[in-house]
Coordinates of C-alpha atoms in Angstrom, one line a residue:
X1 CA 13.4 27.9 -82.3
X2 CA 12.2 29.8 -85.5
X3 CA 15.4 31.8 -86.3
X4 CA 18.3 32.8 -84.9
X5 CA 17.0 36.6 -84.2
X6 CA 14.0 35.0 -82.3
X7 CA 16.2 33.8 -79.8
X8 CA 18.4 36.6 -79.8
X9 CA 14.7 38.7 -79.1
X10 CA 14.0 35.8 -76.2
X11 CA 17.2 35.7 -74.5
X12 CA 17.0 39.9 -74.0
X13 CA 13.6 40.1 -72.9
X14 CA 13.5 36.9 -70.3
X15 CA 17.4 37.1 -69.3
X16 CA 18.1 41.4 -69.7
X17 CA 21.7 41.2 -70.3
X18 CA 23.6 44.4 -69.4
X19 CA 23.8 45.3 -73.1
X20 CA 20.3 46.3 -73.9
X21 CA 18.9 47.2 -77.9
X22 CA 18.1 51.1 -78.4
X23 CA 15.3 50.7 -79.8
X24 CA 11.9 49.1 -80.2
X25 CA 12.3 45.7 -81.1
X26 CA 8.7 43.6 -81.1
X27 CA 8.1 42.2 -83.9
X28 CA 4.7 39.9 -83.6
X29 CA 7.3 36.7 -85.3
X30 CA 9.0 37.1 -81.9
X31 CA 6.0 36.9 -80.2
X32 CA 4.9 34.4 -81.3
X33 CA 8.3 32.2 -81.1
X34 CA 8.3 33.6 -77.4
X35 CA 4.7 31.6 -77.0
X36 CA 5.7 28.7 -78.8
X37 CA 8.9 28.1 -76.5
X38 CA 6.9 28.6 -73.6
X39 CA 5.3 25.8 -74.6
X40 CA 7.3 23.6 -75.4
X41 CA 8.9 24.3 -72.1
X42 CA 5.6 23.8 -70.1
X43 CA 5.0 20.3 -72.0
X44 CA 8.6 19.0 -71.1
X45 CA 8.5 19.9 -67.7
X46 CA 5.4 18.4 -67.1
X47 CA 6.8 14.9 -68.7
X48 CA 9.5 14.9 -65.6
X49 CA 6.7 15.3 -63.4
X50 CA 4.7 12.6 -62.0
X51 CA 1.1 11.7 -60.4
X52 CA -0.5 15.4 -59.0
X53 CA 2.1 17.7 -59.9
X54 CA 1.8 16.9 -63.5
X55 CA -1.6 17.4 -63.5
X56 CA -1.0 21.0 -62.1
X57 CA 0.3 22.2 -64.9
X58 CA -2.1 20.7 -67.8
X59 CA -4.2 24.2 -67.6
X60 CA -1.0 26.3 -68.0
X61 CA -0.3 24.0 -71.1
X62 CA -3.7 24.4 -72.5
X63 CA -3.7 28.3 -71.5
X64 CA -0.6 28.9 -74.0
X65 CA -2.0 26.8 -76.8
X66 CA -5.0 29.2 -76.9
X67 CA -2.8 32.3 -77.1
X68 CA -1.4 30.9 -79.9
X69 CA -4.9 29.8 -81.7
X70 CA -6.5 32.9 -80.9
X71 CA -3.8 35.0 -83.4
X72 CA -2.6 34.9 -86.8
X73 CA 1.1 35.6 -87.9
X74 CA 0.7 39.3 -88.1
X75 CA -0.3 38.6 -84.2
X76 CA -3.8 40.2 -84.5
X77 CA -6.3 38.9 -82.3
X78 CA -8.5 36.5 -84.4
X79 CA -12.3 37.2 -83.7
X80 CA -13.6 33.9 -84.3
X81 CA -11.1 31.8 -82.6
X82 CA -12.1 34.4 -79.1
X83 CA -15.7 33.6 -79.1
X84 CA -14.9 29.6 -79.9
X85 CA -12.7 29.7 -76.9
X86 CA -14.5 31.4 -74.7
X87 CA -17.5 29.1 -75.4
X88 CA -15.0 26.1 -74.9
X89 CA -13.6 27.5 -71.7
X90 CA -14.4 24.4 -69.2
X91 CA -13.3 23.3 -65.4
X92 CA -10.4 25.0 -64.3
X93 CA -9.6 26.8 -67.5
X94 CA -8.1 30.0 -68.0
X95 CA -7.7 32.2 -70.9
X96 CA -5.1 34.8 -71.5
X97 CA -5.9 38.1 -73.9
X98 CA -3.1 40.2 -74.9
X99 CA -5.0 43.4 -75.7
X100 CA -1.8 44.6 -77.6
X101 CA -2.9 48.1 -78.6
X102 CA -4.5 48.8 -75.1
X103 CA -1.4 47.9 -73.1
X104 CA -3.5 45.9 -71.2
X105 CA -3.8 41.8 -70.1
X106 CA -7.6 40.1 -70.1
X107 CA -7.5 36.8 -68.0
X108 CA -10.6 35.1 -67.6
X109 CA -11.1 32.5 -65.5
X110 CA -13.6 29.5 -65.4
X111 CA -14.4 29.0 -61.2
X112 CA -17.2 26.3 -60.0
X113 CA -20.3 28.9 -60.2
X114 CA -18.8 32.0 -62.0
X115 CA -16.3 33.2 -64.8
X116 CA -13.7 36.1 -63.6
X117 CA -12.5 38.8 -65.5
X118 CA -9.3 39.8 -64.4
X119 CA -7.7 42.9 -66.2
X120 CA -4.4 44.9 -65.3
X121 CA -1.5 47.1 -66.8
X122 CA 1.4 45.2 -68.4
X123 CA 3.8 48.2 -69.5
X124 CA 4.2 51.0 -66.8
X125 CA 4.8 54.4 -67.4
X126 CA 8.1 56.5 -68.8
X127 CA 8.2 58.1 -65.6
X128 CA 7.7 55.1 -63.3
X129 CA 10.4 53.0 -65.0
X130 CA 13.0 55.5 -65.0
X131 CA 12.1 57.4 -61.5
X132 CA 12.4 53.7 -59.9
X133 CA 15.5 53.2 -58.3
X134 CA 16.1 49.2 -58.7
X135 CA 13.3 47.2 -59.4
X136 CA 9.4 48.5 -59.3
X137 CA 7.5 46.4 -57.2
X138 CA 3.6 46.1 -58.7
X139 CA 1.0 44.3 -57.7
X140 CA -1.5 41.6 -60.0
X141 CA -4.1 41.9 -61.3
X142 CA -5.8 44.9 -60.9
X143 CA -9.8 45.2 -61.1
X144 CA -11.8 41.9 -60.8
X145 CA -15.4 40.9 -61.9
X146 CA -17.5 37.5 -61.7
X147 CA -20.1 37.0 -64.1
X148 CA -22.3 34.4 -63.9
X149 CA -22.4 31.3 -65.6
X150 CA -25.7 31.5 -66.8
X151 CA -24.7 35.2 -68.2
X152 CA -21.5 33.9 -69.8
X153 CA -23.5 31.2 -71.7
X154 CA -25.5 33.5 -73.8
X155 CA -24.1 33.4 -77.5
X156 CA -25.0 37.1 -77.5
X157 CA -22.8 37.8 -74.3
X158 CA -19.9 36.1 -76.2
X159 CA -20.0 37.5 -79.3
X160 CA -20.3 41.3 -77.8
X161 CA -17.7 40.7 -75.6
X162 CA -15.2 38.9 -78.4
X163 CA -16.0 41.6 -80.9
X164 CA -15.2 44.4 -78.2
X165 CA -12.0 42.7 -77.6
X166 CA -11.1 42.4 -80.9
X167 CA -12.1 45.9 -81.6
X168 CA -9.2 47.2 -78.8
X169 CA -6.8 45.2 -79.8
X170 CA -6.6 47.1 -82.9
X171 CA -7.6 50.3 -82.6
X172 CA -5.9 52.1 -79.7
X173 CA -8.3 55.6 -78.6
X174 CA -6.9 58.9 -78.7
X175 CA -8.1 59.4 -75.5
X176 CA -6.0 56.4 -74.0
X177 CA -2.4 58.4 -75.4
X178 CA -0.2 60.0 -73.1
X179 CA 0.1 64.2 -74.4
X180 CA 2.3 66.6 -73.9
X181 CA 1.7 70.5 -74.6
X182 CA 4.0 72.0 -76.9
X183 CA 3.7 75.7 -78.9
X184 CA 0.2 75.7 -76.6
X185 CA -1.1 72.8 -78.6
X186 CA -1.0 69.1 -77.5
X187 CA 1.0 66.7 -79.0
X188 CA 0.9 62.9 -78.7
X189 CA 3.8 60.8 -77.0
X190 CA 4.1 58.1 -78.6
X191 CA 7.4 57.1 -76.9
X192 CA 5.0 56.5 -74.0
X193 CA 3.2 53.6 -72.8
X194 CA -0.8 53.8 -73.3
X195 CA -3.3 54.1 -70.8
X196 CA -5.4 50.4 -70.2
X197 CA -8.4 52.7 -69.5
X198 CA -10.5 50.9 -71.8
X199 CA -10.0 47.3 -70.3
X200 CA -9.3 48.2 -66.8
X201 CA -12.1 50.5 -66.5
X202 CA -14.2 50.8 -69.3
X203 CA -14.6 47.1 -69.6
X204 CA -15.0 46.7 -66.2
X205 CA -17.4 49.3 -65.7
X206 CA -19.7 47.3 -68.6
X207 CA -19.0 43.7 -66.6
X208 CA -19.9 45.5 -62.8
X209 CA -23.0 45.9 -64.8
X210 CA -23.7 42.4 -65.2
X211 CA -21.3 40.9 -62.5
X212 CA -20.2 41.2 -59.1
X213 CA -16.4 42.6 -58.1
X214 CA -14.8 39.5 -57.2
X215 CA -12.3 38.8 -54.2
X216 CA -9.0 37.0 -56.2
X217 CA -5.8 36.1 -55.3
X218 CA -3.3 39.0 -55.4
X219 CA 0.4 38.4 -55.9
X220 CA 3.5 41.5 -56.0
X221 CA 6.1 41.3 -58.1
X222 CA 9.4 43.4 -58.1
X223 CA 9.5 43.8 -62.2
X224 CA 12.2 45.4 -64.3
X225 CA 12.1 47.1 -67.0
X226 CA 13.8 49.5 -68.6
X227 CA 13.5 52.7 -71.5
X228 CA 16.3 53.3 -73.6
X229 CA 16.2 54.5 -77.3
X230 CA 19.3 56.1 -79.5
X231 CA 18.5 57.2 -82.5
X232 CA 15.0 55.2 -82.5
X233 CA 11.2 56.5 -83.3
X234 CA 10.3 54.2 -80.0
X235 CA 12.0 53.0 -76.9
X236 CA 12.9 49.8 -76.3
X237 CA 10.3 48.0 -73.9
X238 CA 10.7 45.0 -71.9
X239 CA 7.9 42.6 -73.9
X240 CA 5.0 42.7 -72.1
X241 CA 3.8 39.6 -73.2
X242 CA 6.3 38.3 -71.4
X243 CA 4.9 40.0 -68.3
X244 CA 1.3 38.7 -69.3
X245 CA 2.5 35.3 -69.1
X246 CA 4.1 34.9 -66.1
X247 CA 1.4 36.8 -64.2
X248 CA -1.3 34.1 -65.6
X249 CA 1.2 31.6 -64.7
X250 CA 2.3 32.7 -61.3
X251 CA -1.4 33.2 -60.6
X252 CA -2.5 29.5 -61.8
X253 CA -0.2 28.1 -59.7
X254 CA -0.5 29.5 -56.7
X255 CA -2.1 27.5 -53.6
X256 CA -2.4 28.2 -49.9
X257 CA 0.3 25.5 -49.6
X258 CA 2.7 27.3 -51.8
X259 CA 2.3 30.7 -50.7
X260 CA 5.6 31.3 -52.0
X261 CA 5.1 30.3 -55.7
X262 CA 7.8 27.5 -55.4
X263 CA 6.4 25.5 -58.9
X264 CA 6.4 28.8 -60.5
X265 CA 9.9 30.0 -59.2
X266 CA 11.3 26.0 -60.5
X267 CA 9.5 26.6 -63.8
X268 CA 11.7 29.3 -64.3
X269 CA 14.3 27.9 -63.9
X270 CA 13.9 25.0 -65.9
X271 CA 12.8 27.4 -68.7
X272 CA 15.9 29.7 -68.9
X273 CA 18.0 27.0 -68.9
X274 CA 16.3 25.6 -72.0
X275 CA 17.1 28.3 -73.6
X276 CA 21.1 28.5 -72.2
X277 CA 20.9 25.4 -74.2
X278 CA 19.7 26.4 -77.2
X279 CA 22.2 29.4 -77.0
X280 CA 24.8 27.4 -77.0
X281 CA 24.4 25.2 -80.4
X282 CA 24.3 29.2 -81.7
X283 CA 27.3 31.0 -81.9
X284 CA 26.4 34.0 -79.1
X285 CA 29.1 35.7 -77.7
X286 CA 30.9 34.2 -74.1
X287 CA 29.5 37.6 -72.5
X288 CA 25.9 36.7 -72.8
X289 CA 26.4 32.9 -72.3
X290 CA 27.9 33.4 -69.0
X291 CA 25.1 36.0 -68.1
X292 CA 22.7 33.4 -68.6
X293 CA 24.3 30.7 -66.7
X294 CA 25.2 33.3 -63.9
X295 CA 21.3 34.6 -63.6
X296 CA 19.9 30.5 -63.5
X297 CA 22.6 29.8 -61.1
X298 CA 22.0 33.1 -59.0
X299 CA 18.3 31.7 -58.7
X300 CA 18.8 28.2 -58.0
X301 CA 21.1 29.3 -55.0
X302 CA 17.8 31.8 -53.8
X303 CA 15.8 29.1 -54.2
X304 CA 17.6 26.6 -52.2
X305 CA 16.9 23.5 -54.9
X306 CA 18.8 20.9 -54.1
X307 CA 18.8 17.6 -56.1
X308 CA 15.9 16.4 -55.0
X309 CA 13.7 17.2 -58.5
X310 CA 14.2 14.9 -61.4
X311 CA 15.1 17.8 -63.7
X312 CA 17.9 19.6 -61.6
X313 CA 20.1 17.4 -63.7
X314 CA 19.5 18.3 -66.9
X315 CA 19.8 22.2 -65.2
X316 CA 23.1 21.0 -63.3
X317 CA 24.9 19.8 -67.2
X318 CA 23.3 22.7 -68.9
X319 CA 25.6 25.2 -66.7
X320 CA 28.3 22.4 -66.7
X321 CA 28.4 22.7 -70.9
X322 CA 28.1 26.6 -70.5
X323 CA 31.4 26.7 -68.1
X324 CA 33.1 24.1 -70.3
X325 CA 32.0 26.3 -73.5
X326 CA 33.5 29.7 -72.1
X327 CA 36.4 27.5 -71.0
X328 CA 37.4 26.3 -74.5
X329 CA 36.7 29.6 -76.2
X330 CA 39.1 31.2 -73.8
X331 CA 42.1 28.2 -73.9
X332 CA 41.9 29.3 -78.0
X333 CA 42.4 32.7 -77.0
X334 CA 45.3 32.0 -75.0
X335 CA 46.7 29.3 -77.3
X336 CA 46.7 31.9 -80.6
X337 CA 49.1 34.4 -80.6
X338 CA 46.9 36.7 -83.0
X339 CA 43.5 36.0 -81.8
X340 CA 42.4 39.6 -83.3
X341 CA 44.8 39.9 -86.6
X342 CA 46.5 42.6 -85.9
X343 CA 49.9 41.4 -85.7
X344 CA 49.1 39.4 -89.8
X345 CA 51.7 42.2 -91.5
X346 CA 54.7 42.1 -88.8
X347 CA 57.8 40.2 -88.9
X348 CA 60.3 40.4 -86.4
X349 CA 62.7 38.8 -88.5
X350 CA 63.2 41.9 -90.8
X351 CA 63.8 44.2 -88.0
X352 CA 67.4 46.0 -88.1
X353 CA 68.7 47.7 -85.1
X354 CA 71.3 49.6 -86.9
X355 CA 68.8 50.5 -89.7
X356 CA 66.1 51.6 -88.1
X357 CA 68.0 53.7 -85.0
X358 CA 70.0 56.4 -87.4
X359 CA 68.8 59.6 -86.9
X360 CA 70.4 62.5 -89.8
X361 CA 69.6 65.7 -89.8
X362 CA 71.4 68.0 -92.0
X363 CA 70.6 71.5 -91.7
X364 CA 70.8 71.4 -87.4
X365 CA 74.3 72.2 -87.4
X366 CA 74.0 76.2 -89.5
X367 CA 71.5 76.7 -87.8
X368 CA 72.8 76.1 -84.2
X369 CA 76.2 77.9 -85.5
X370 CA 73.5 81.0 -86.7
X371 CA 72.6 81.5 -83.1
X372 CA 75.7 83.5 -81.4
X373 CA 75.6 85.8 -84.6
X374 CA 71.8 86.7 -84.4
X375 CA 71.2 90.5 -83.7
X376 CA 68.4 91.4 -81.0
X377 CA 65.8 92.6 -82.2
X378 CA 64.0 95.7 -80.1
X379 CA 60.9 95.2 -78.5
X380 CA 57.5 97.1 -80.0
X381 CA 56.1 96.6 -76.2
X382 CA 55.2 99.7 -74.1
X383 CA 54.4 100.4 -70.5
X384 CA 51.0 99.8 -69.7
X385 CA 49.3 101.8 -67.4
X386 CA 46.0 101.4 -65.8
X387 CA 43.7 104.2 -65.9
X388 CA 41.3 102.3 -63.6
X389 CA 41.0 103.6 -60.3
X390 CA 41.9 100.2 -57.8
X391 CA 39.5 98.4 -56.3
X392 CA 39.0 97.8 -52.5
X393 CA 41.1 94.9 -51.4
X394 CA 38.5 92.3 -50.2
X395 CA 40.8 91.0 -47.1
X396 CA 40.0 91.7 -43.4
X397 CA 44.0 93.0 -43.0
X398 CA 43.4 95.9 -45.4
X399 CA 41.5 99.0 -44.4
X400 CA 39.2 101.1 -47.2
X401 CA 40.6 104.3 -47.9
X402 CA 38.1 106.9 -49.3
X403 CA 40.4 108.3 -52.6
X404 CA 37.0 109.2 -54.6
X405 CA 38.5 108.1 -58.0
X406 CA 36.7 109.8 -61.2
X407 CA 33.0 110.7 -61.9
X408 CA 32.7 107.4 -63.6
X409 CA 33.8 104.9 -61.1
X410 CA 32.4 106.2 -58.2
X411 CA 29.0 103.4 -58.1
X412 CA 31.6 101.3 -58.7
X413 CA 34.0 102.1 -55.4
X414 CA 31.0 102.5 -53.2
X415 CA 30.2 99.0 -53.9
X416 CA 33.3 97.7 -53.1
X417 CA 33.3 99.7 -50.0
X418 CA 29.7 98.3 -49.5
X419 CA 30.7 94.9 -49.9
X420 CA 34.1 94.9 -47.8
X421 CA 31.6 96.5 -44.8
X422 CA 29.7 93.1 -45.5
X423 CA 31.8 91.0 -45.3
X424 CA 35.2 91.9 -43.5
X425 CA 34.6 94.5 -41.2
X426 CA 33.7 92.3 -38.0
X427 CA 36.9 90.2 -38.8
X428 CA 39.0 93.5 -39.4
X429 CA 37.3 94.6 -35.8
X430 CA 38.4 91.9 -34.2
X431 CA 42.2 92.2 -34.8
X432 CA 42.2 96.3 -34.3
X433 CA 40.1 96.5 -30.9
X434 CA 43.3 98.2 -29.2
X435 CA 44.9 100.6 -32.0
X436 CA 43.9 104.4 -30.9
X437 CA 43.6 104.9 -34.0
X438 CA 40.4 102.7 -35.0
X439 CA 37.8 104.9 -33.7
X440 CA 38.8 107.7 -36.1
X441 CA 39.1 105.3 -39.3
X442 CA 35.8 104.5 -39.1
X443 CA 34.0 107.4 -38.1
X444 CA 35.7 109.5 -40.8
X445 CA 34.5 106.5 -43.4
X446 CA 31.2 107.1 -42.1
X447 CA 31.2 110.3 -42.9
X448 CA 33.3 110.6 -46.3
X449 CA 30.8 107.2 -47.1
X450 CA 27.6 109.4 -46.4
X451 CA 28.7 112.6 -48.1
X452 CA 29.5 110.8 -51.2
X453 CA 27.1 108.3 -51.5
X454 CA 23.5 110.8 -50.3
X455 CA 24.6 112.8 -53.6
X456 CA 25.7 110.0 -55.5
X457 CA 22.2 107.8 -54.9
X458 CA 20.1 110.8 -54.5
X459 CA 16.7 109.6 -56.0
X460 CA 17.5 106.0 -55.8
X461 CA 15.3 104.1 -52.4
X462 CA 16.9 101.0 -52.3
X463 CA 20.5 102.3 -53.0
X464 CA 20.1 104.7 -50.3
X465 CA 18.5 102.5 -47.6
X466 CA 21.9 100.4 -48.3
X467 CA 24.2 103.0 -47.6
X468 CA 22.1 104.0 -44.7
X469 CA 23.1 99.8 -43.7
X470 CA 26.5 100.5 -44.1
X471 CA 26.9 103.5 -42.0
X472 CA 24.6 101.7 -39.0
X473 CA 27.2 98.7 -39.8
X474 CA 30.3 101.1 -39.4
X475 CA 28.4 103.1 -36.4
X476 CA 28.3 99.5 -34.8
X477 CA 31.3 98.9 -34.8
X478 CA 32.8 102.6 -34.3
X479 CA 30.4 102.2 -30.6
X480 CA 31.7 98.8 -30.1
X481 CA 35.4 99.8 -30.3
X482 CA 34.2 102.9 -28.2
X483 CA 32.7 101.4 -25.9
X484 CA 35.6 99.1 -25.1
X485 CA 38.0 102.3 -24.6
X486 CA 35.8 104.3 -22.5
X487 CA 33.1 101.9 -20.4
X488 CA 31.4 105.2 -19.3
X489 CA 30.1 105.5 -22.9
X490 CA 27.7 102.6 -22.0
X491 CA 25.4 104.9 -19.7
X492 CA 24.2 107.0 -22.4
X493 CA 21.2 106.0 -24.8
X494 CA 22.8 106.1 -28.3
X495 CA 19.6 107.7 -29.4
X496 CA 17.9 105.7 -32.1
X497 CA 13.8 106.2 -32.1
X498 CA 12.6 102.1 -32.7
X499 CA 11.4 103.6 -36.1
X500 CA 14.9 104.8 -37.6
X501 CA 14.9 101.5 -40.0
X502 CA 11.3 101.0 -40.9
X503 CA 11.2 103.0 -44.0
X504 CA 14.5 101.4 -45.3
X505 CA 13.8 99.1 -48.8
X506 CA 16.5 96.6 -48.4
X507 CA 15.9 93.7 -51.1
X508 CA 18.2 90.8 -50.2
X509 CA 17.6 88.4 -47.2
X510 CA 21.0 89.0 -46.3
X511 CA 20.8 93.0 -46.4
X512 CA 17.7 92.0 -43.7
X513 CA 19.2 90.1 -41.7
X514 CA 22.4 92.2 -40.9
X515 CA 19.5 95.3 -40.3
X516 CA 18.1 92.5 -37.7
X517 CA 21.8 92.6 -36.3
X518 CA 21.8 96.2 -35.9
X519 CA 18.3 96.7 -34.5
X520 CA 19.2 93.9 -31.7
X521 CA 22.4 94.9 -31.3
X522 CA 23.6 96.0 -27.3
X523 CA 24.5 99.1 -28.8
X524 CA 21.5 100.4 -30.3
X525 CA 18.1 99.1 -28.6
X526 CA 19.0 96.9 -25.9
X527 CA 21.1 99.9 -24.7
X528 CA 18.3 101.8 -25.0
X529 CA 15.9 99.7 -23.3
X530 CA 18.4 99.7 -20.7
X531 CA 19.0 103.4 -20.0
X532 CA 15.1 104.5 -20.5
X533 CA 14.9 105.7 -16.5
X534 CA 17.9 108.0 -17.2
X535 CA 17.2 109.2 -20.6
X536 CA 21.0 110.7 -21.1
X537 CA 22.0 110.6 -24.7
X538 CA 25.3 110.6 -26.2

């Protein structure tokens, strides 16, 4: 490992701890360390392996020594090296492209007749990421094209298609930014990941042109990722590289036998714990250690490994020297009585009871003696009266009464009186059906109710369609209470033409629906309808 912030850049990107940077944090030296490990990784697995399985993974190994020809420590994409390793590309091998400033993965493929073109997205959107609840399950790679061997031979073919890639990997197209408008103008977000137009269709578009779309194999994978950014120009990305290796990977791998991506899934795990062990010969904090030794242990027990590959050992004392590290760091915790130096400037053998419990104070005494000799002081409060008229009591025990209080506050008691009609009257109803006197409360507050309020919202449609509501509302309920005394009343049609309430302008769905009430209601049409033969009218 380069440096200790290389690892720290490795460990957050392949392990994501729960403490995550706020801020963009690639750096192409990170990259490139990130690469370099890989391989390293890939070359000492593939020494524990033996016979076929070894040679599995010499492509892989080959694969990851090309990314790391094909840049230069700035980690632009170098256009020489592209062309020479495309022209060297031979049997099974396969060649992965970073297309950095595209936000796109190239992996081209060398198959027994053809060469494929593989091309998908590596970060996903702002909006995808966060609006995912858990992980979001993608699938790779995206568009596929074979070209031809004979095609792909042709200097002229190579050296277009290098310089093109070379080009994008620099240059990233306006057209290929996510914008937002703002102050009718469109701005740029650059906290956004770009479009991979220009590999995964513009570049595939050219090779359809020349190739054939190409049937590969497909694999899904349930990625995480995350945007977070505090006080940064960028948010911080989960490295996409990272992404663009472990697709290739996963992809080489795979065979009808191993459906599953066991080797893959093993590699893993044989690659985080390298780098548990490199963590701990650096002084990381116990939180992230166990982290990592939590996360390879959750995924051997998925897994199911047992002891059965030559390498679980060195996984199996990894986590052992983890547990014994976190161990020992927390028996010197418990052994020091100051782990944190706080306590440095305390001795417990200066403290005085007797000294330190004393409590004098001088001047209590006159002043508790100046109490009884104090003389009251009057009060500069008055009596406070309201010259508000009082509002309507909103309860279904009280009963409006029609006091018309001054010019100013009559709007203001019709409302009130509108609003307890609303919603109390049925409740207040219910618990008077047998007083004689409940018939003659309402039907005077219908009519001190329409005197006051035909003059008082003369000119006004919608204020006098409600109090027209509010007396149908009392009416209602004056017939219903009515009705219930005298059982004759329910012969007579209470005369109301089907028209009455058409012209009303009621605003509110609820002022609509309590007309509904009253147009429906038994005592108004349905009566009515009822009594049509006999035609007798109260």
């Amino acid at each position: 490992m380069s440096s200790s912030s290389s690892l720290e850049y490795i460990i957050t990107h392949i392990f994501l701890p729960p403490k995550l940077p706020q801020g963009d944090d690639s750096d192409p030296k990170h990259d490139l360390a990130l690469i370099k490990e890989c391989r390293v990784a890939l070359r000492s697995f593939q020494a524990r392996l033996h016979g076929r399985e070894c040679r599995r993974w010499v492509a892989p190994t080959l694969m990851l020594s090309k990314m790391l020809e094909l840049r230069d420590a700035s980690g632009d994409m170098l256009l020489e090296k592209v062309e020479l390793s495309l022209e060297a590309m031979k049997g099974t091998d396969v060649l992965a492209l970073h297309i950095h400033s595209q936000n796109a993965g190239l992996i081209v493929r060398r198959l027994p007749q053809q060469f494929s073109f593989e091309s998908f997205e590596l970060s996903p959107t702002n909006r995808a990421v966060i609006a995912t609840k858990g992980r979001l399950r993608r699938c790779f790679p995206g568009p596929a094209v074979a070209v031809d061997q004979d095609r792909f031979a042709k200097p002229s073919f190579r050296k277009a298609l290098a310089q093109l890639l070379a080009g994008l990997n620099v240059n990233t197209p306006k057209e290929a930014w996510a914008v937002v408008v703002k102050a009718h103008s469109q701005t740029t977000k650059i906290r956004d990941s770009i479009h991979p137009k220009f590999i995964t269709e513009m570049l595939t578009g050219i090779l359809h042109g020349i190739g054939q779309p190409v049937d590969v194999a497909r694999i899904h994978k349930r990625t995480r990722d995350d945007v977070l950014w505090n006080n940064a120009l960028k948010p911080w990305r989960r490295s996409p590289l990272w992404l663009l290796f472990r697709v290739a990977l996963q992809t080489s791998l795979r065979t009808e036998a191993d459906d599953r991506h066991r080797q893959y899934k093993l590699f893993m795990i044989f690659f985080m714990t390298r780098i548990l062990q490199q963590s701990l010969q650096a002084p990381l904090p116990s939180d992230i250690l166990f982290v990592m030794a939590a996360k390879i242990s959750r995924r051997i027990l998925k897994l199911g490994v047992g002891d059965e590959p030559p390498w679980m050992l060195y996984v199996h004392e990894t986590i052992e020297a983890a547990h014994l590290e976190l161990a020992e760091r927390w028996s010197m915790i418990e052994q020091n009585p100051d782990p944190l130096g706080t306590q440095g400037g305390w001795n417990p053998s200066e403290l005085s009871f007797y000294r330190d419990t004393p409590l004098s104070i001088s001047t209590l005494r006159p002043y508790l003696a100046g109490i009884a000799t104090r003389r009251m002081t009057p009060s500069g409060h008055g009596t406070f009266t309201s010259g508000c008229h009082p509002c309507i009591k909103q309860h279904s025990s009280t009963f409006p009464q029609f006091q018309l209080p001054m010019v100013d506050a009559v709007r203001l008691f019709l409302a009130d009186l509108e609003l307890w009609v609303q919603d109390w009257l049925d409740s207040w109803l219910r618990v008077n059906w047998d007083s004689p006197s409940t018939c003659t409360c309402l039907a005077e507050l219908i009519k001190n109710n329409s005197t006051t309020a035909t003059s008082t919202y003369a000119g006004n449609p919608e204020d006098t369609s409600l109090m027209l509501l509010t007396s149908m509302d009392l009416w209602v309920a004056l017939d219903e209470c009515a009705t219930r005394h005298e059982s004759l009343l329910n012969r007579y049609d209470p005369g109301f033409p089907p028209s009455l309430f058409t012209p009303l302008l009621l605003p509110k769905k609820s002022q609509m629906a309590r007309l509904v009430r009253v147009e429906h209601s038994d005592h108004t049409s349905v009566r009515a309808r009822e009594l049509e033969i006999h035609r007798s009218c109260i």
